[in-house]
Amino acid sequence: MTPRCHVARPTRTAVRTGALLWLGAVASWNGVSAQVGHEPGQSPYHDVPRGGVGVLTFGYLSGSRGSVGVGLSDGNTGGIRYEVLFGAIGASLGLAYGRTSRYVVDPFKDTLSRRSGPVDNDVVLADAGLQLVLTGRKTWRGFAPYVGGALGVAIGGAAPRDSSGYRFGTTFTIAPNAGLRWYPARRLSVRGDFRLVLWKLKYPLQYKAGDPIDHVPVLSPSAALSEWTSHPWATIGVGWTF
C-alpha cells in the first residue's frame, strides 16, 4: 500500500504562525501609536468656537495709481466684517472705508504742469468672500491659517473738480487673500489678513486729446481707455464669536 503524504498539516501550521505574527505586529504598532498620541487635555488641536464672528478691522491700502497716475491709493482703512464657518470653509461679508488720495491730470495743460496733487479721495470697499481654513475645524496651538478670495465693489467718494471729466466712480473688485487667526480665548480672536485688491480704472476720451501748446496727449491714440491696477491691502482685526 502506498503511504499517504500529509502536506496540508504543515501548510496550516505555517498559516497559523503567520497570522499570530501579524496580530502581534498590529498589537505592537497600536501600542507604539498610543504612546506617541496626546491626551485630550494636552493636544495642540482644539475645536474652533461655533457661531458667527463680528470683526473690527484696521489696515492700510496701497498699490498702483495706473499709467496716468489718477488712481486711488495710499490710505488708512477701517471696517467691519462678519464671518461664519461651515466646516473647513468660511464665508465673510465686509465693509470698509479708506482715506485714500489721487492725482489730478489736466489734459489741456502742457506736460510739465498738467499734473497736480495728491488730493484726498476716499473710497468705500464692500465684498463677500470664501476662505479655506488649512487646519479644518480645529486650531493648532490656537492658530488657524487660511486662504481665500472675495468679490466686491469699490465706490469712490467726492473729489476736486477734474477738467478732464475723470472720476473713479464705482468699480468691480477681485481680491485673493491669505491670513492667520489666533484664538487667545474661546470667543476672542485676533487676525491678520493680506489681500491683493484688483480693480479697473476707466479714463475719459479727453486723455487722448493733445493740449493747445505742445499737442502731447495724456494717452497715446493706440492706448486703451481702461486698465487693471493691483492694490496690496493689509489689515489686522479683533473678533468676537457670538
mmCIF file of C-alpha atoms in Angstrom:
data_model
loop_
_atom_site.group_PDB
_atom_site.id
_atom_site.type_symbol
_atom_site.label_atom_id
_atom_site.label_comp_id
_atom_site.label_asym_id
_atom_site.label_seq_id
_atom_site.Cartn_x
_atom_site.Cartn_y
_atom_site.Cartn_z
ATOM 1 C CA MET A 1 0.000 0.000 0.000
ATOM 2 C CA THR A 2 1.311 3.425 -0.923
ATOM 3 C CA PRO A 3 1.918 5.602 2.170
ATOM 4 C CA ARG A 4 -0.190 8.799 2.438
ATOM 5 C CA CYS A 5 1.567 12.118 2.130
ATOM 6 C CA HIS A 6 0.448 14.696 4.738
ATOM 7 C CA VAL A 7 1.062 18.076 3.056
ATOM 8 C CA ALA A 8 -1.908 20.048 4.388
ATOM 9 C CA ARG A 9 -0.878 19.922 8.047
ATOM 10 C CA PRO A 10 2.470 21.838 7.690
ATOM 11 C CA THR A 11 0.695 24.396 5.469
ATOM 12 C CA ARG A 12 -1.991 25.021 8.087
ATOM 13 C CA THR A 13 0.677 25.382 10.727
ATOM 14 C CA ALA A 14 2.516 27.969 8.645
ATOM 15 C CA VAL A 15 -0.694 29.943 8.105
ATOM 16 C CA ARG A 16 -1.486 29.910 11.807
ATOM 17 C CA THR A 17 2.053 31.002 12.657
ATOM 18 C CA GLY A 18 1.921 33.843 10.116
ATOM 19 C CA ALA A 19 -1.458 35.002 11.440
ATOM 20 C CA LEU A 20 -0.147 35.056 15.006
ATOM 21 C CA LEU A 21 2.916 37.048 13.928
ATOM 22 C CA TRP A 22 0.716 39.532 12.024
ATOM 23 C CA LEU A 23 -1.585 40.026 15.007
ATOM 24 C CA GLY A 24 1.437 40.546 17.228
ATOM 25 C CA ALA A 25 2.831 43.182 14.860
ATOM 26 C CA VAL A 26 -0.521 45.007 14.750
ATOM 27 C CA ALA A 27 -0.749 44.968 18.527
ATOM 28 C CA SER A 28 2.789 46.331 18.820
ATOM 29 C CA TRP A 29 2.057 49.104 16.294
ATOM 30 C CA ASN A 30 -1.108 50.089 18.159
ATOM 31 C CA GLY A 31 0.865 50.229 21.357
ATOM 32 C CA VAL A 32 3.524 52.483 19.837
ATOM 33 C CA SER A 33 0.855 54.693 18.239
ATOM 34 C CA ALA A 34 -0.876 55.097 21.574
ATOM 35 C CA GLN A 35 2.383 56.209 23.162
ATOM 36 C CA VAL A 36 3.010 58.996 20.627
ATOM 37 C CA GLY A 37 -0.559 60.338 20.826
ATOM 38 C CA HIS A 38 -1.804 63.153 23.057
ATOM 39 C CA GLU A 39 -4.153 63.166 25.984
ATOM 40 C CA PRO A 40 -7.282 65.223 25.160
ATOM 41 C CA GLY A 41 -6.273 67.919 27.640
ATOM 42 C CA GLN A 42 -2.722 68.154 26.230
ATOM 43 C CA SER A 43 -3.488 68.036 22.487
ATOM 44 C CA PRO A 44 -2.281 71.038 20.423
ATOM 45 C CA TYR A 45 -5.527 70.817 18.414
ATOM 46 C CA HIS A 46 -8.720 72.430 19.700
ATOM 47 C CA ASP A 47 -12.133 72.978 18.132
ATOM 48 C CA VAL A 48 -12.870 76.375 16.625
ATOM 49 C CA PRO A 49 -15.768 78.000 18.528
ATOM 50 C CA ARG A 50 -19.048 77.677 16.657
ATOM 51 C CA GLY A 51 -21.130 80.714 15.748
ATOM 52 C CA GLY A 52 -20.878 83.951 13.806
ATOM 53 C CA VAL A 53 -17.907 86.253 14.341
ATOM 54 C CA GLY A 54 -18.053 90.042 14.330
ATOM 55 C CA VAL A 55 -14.695 91.617 13.444
ATOM 56 C CA LEU A 56 -13.388 95.169 13.733
ATOM 57 C CA THR A 57 -10.510 95.799 11.288
ATOM 58 C CA PHE A 58 -7.804 98.416 10.716
ATOM 59 C CA GLY A 59 -5.333 98.464 7.852
ATOM 60 C CA TYR A 60 -3.532 100.194 5.019
ATOM 61 C CA LEU A 61 -4.307 100.139 1.285
ATOM 62 C CA SER A 62 -1.535 100.870 -1.207
ATOM 63 C CA GLY A 63 -0.777 99.923 -4.813
ATOM 64 C CA SER A 64 -0.645 101.235 -8.351
ATOM 65 C CA ARG A 65 -2.267 104.508 -9.446
ATOM 66 C CA GLY A 66 -2.235 103.373 -13.078
ATOM 67 C CA SER A 67 -0.214 104.624 -16.028
ATOM 68 C CA VAL A 68 -1.816 108.094 -15.816
ATOM 69 C CA GLY A 69 -1.481 108.374 -12.030
ATOM 70 C CA VAL A 70 -5.078 109.264 -11.213
ATOM 71 C CA GLY A 71 -5.987 106.017 -9.415
ATOM 72 C CA LEU A 72 -6.841 105.801 -5.723
ATOM 73 C CA SER A 73 -4.139 104.530 -3.356
ATOM 74 C CA ASP A 74 -2.138 105.034 -0.152
ATOM 75 C CA GLY A 75 -4.575 105.373 2.716
ATOM 76 C CA ASN A 76 -5.551 104.021 6.121
ATOM 77 C CA THR A 77 -8.662 101.861 6.302
ATOM 78 C CA GLY A 78 -11.153 100.885 8.965
ATOM 79 C CA GLY A 79 -14.026 98.464 8.670
ATOM 80 C CA ILE A 80 -16.287 95.747 9.984
ATOM 81 C CA ARG A 81 -16.588 92.136 8.890
ATOM 82 C CA TYR A 82 -18.915 89.247 9.641
ATOM 83 C CA GLU A 83 -17.603 85.685 9.356
ATOM 84 C CA VAL A 84 -19.110 82.234 9.787
ATOM 85 C CA LEU A 85 -17.552 78.762 9.391
ATOM 86 C CA PHE A 86 -19.115 75.749 7.674
ATOM 87 C CA GLY A 87 -16.620 73.018 8.483
ATOM 88 C CA ALA A 88 -13.279 73.933 6.937
ATOM 89 C CA ILE A 89 -14.943 76.528 4.659
ATOM 90 C CA GLY A 90 -15.657 80.026 5.932
ATOM 91 C CA ALA A 91 -17.787 82.811 4.435
ATOM 92 C CA SER A 92 -17.470 86.528 5.114
ATOM 93 C CA LEU A 93 -19.107 89.874 4.403
ATOM 94 C CA GLY A 94 -17.031 93.035 4.737
ATOM 95 C CA LEU A 95 -17.447 96.798 4.612
ATOM 96 C CA ALA A 96 -14.528 99.222 4.905
ATOM 97 C CA TYR A 97 -13.727 102.892 4.459
ATOM 98 C CA GLY A 98 -10.371 104.136 3.175
ATOM 99 C CA ARG A 99 -8.877 107.645 3.351
ATOM 100 C CA THR A 100 -7.036 107.364 0.045
ATOM 101 C CA SER A 101 -5.717 110.005 -2.356
ATOM 102 C CA ARG A 102 -5.156 110.538 -6.070
ATOM 103 C CA TYR A 103 -3.575 112.956 -8.534
ATOM 104 C CA VAL A 104 -5.446 115.265 -10.911
ATOM 105 C CA VAL A 105 -4.318 115.382 -14.556
ATOM 106 C CA ASP A 106 -5.470 118.223 -16.808
ATOM 107 C CA PRO A 107 -5.088 117.104 -20.448
ATOM 108 C CA PHE A 108 -5.420 120.713 -21.675
ATOM 109 C CA LYS A 109 -2.173 121.819 -19.997
ATOM 110 C CA ASP A 110 1.398 121.152 -21.098
ATOM 111 C CA THR A 111 3.235 118.051 -19.895
ATOM 112 C CA LEU A 112 5.141 119.964 -17.169
ATOM 113 C CA SER A 113 2.107 121.476 -15.437
ATOM 114 C CA ARG A 114 -0.813 119.152 -16.184
ATOM 115 C CA ARG A 115 -0.434 117.005 -13.025
ATOM 116 C CA SER A 116 -1.286 118.282 -9.534
ATOM 117 C CA GLY A 117 -1.864 116.736 -6.123
ATOM 118 C CA PRO A 118 -2.145 114.391 -4.453
ATOM 119 C CA VAL A 119 -5.645 115.266 -3.278
ATOM 120 C CA ASP A 120 -7.887 113.393 -0.856
ATOM 121 C CA ASN A 121 -10.334 110.982 -2.483
ATOM 122 C CA ASP A 122 -11.874 108.456 -0.106
ATOM 123 C CA VAL A 123 -13.216 105.030 -1.065
ATOM 124 C CA VAL A 124 -15.740 102.529 0.315
ATOM 125 C CA LEU A 125 -14.996 98.814 -0.150
ATOM 126 C CA ALA A 126 -17.704 96.155 0.128
ATOM 127 C CA ASP A 127 -17.088 92.466 -0.515
ATOM 128 C CA ALA A 128 -18.249 88.892 0.022
ATOM 129 C CA GLY A 129 -15.703 86.100 0.249
ATOM 130 C CA LEU A 130 -14.881 82.463 0.977
ATOM 131 C CA GLN A 131 -11.904 81.067 2.909
ATOM 132 C CA LEU A 132 -10.432 77.600 3.275
ATOM 133 C CA VAL A 133 -9.132 77.037 6.815
ATOM 134 C CA LEU A 134 -5.969 74.945 6.485
ATOM 135 C CA THR A 135 -6.437 73.312 9.897
ATOM 136 C CA GLY A 136 -10.098 72.452 9.258
ATOM 137 C CA ARG A 137 -12.490 72.878 12.181
ATOM 138 C CA LYS A 138 -9.588 72.972 14.634
ATOM 139 C CA THR A 139 -6.787 75.310 15.622
ATOM 140 C CA TRP A 140 -3.159 74.315 16.117
ATOM 141 C CA ARG A 141 -1.913 75.820 19.378
ATOM 142 C CA GLY A 142 -4.584 78.483 18.955
ATOM 143 C CA PHE A 143 -3.668 79.352 15.347
ATOM 144 C CA ALA A 144 -5.737 78.775 12.197
ATOM 145 C CA PRO A 145 -4.221 79.853 8.839
ATOM 146 C CA TYR A 146 -6.470 80.278 5.809
ATOM 147 C CA VAL A 147 -6.511 81.177 2.112
ATOM 148 C CA GLY A 148 -9.401 82.506 0.072
ATOM 149 C CA GLY A 149 -10.806 85.172 -2.187
ATOM 150 C CA ALA A 150 -13.502 87.824 -2.360
ATOM 151 C CA LEU A 151 -15.632 89.657 -4.915
ATOM 152 C CA GLY A 152 -16.976 93.136 -4.320
ATOM 153 C CA VAL A 153 -17.176 96.780 -5.323
ATOM 154 C CA ALA A 154 -15.119 99.907 -4.671
ATOM 155 C CA ILE A 155 -17.029 103.204 -4.557
ATOM 156 C CA GLY A 156 -15.028 106.398 -4.891
ATOM 157 C CA GLY A 157 -16.061 109.458 -2.927
ATOM 158 C CA ALA A 158 -16.280 113.109 -3.978
ATOM 159 C CA ALA A 159 -13.096 114.596 -5.435
ATOM 160 C CA PRO A 160 -11.914 118.046 -6.572
ATOM 161 C CA ARG A 161 -13.225 119.210 -9.924
ATOM 162 C CA ASP A 162 -11.389 117.486 -12.767
ATOM 163 C CA SER A 163 -11.467 119.313 -16.101
ATOM 164 C CA SER A 164 -10.907 116.031 -17.966
ATOM 165 C CA GLY A 165 -14.150 114.581 -16.636
ATOM 166 C CA TYR A 166 -12.362 111.687 -14.929
ATOM 167 C CA ARG A 167 -13.912 110.183 -11.801
ATOM 168 C CA PHE A 168 -13.232 106.911 -10.054
ATOM 169 C CA GLY A 169 -16.918 106.049 -9.725
ATOM 170 C CA THR A 170 -17.957 102.510 -8.802
ATOM 171 C CA THR A 171 -15.905 99.549 -9.980
ATOM 172 C CA PHE A 172 -15.890 95.774 -9.565
ATOM 173 C CA THR A 173 -13.148 94.247 -7.380
ATOM 174 C CA ILE A 174 -11.432 90.851 -7.119
ATOM 175 C CA ALA A 175 -9.331 90.101 -4.044
ATOM 176 C CA PRO A 176 -7.381 86.860 -3.419
ATOM 177 C CA ASN A 177 -6.281 86.753 0.207
ATOM 178 C CA ALA A 178 -4.489 84.807 2.928
ATOM 179 C CA GLY A 179 -4.403 85.250 6.666
ATOM 180 C CA LEU A 180 -3.963 83.861 10.152
ATOM 181 C CA ARG A 181 -6.427 83.760 13.041
ATOM 182 C CA TRP A 182 -5.290 83.405 16.648
ATOM 183 C CA TYR A 183 -7.652 82.432 19.485
ATOM 184 C CA PRO A 184 -6.168 83.591 22.825
ATOM 185 C CA ALA A 185 -9.537 82.860 24.467
ATOM 186 C CA ARG A 186 -12.510 80.753 23.429
ATOM 187 C CA ARG A 187 -14.612 83.584 21.978
ATOM 188 C CA LEU A 188 -11.901 86.180 21.373
ATOM 189 C CA SER A 189 -9.821 86.087 18.194
ATOM 190 C CA VAL A 190 -7.103 88.226 16.651
ATOM 191 C CA ARG A 191 -6.313 88.005 12.966
ATOM 192 C CA GLY A 192 -4.016 89.352 10.307
ATOM 193 C CA ASP A 193 -5.202 89.430 6.701
ATOM 194 C CA PHE A 194 -3.388 90.242 3.468
ATOM 195 C CA ARG A 195 -5.227 90.609 0.183
ATOM 196 C CA LEU A 196 -4.463 91.884 -3.288
ATOM 197 C CA VAL A 197 -7.382 94.020 -4.459
ATOM 198 C CA LEU A 198 -7.744 94.306 -8.236
ATOM 199 C CA TRP A 199 -9.955 96.928 -9.913
ATOM 200 C CA LYS A 200 -10.236 98.593 -13.317
ATOM 201 C CA LEU A 201 -9.686 102.298 -13.970
ATOM 202 C CA LYS A 202 -11.686 103.905 -16.804
ATOM 203 C CA TYR A 203 -10.243 107.002 -18.475
ATOM 204 C CA PRO A 204 -12.128 109.778 -20.325
ATOM 205 C CA LEU A 205 -11.658 110.291 -24.057
ATOM 206 C CA GLN A 206 -10.083 113.711 -23.343
ATOM 207 C CA TYR A 207 -6.885 111.907 -22.262
ATOM 208 C CA LYS A 208 -6.238 111.238 -25.949
ATOM 209 C CA ALA A 209 -6.622 114.910 -26.954
ATOM 210 C CA GLY A 210 -3.390 116.941 -27.070
ATOM 211 C CA ASP A 211 -3.120 120.291 -25.276
ATOM 212 C CA PRO A 212 -3.067 123.514 -27.372
ATOM 213 C CA ILE A 213 0.632 124.166 -26.628
ATOM 214 C CA ASP A 214 2.689 121.039 -27.310
ATOM 215 C CA HIS A 215 -0.144 118.781 -28.572
ATOM 216 C CA VAL A 216 1.070 115.855 -26.460
ATOM 217 C CA PRO A 217 -1.892 113.782 -25.208
ATOM 218 C CA VAL A 218 -2.032 112.080 -21.812
ATOM 219 C CA LEU A 219 -2.629 108.749 -23.566
ATOM 220 C CA SER A 220 -1.386 107.745 -26.985
ATOM 221 C CA PRO A 221 -4.062 107.213 -29.668
ATOM 222 C CA SER A 222 -3.453 103.441 -29.566
ATOM 223 C CA ALA A 223 -3.701 103.143 -25.754
ATOM 224 C CA ALA A 224 -6.727 101.549 -24.065
ATOM 225 C CA LEU A 225 -9.132 103.745 -22.103
ATOM 226 C CA SER A 226 -9.136 101.317 -19.190
ATOM 227 C CA GLU A 227 -6.598 99.278 -17.212
ATOM 228 C CA TRP A 228 -6.498 96.947 -14.225
ATOM 229 C CA THR A 229 -4.492 98.013 -11.181
ATOM 230 C CA SER A 230 -3.472 95.962 -8.137
ATOM 231 C CA HIS A 231 -3.557 97.129 -4.531
ATOM 232 C CA PRO A 232 -1.965 95.296 -1.573
ATOM 233 C CA TRP A 233 -4.241 95.648 1.458
ATOM 234 C CA ALA A 234 -3.004 94.540 4.881
ATOM 235 C CA THR A 235 -5.339 94.554 7.881
ATOM 236 C CA ILE A 236 -5.391 93.442 11.494
ATOM 237 C CA GLY A 237 -8.622 92.711 13.292
ATOM 238 C CA VAL A 238 -10.197 91.731 16.582
ATOM 239 C CA GLY A 239 -13.172 89.358 16.509
ATOM 240 C CA TRP A 240 -15.762 88.106 18.955
ATOM 241 C CA THR A 241 -17.718 84.870 18.443
ATOM 242 C CA PHE A 242 -21.416 85.168 19.259
#
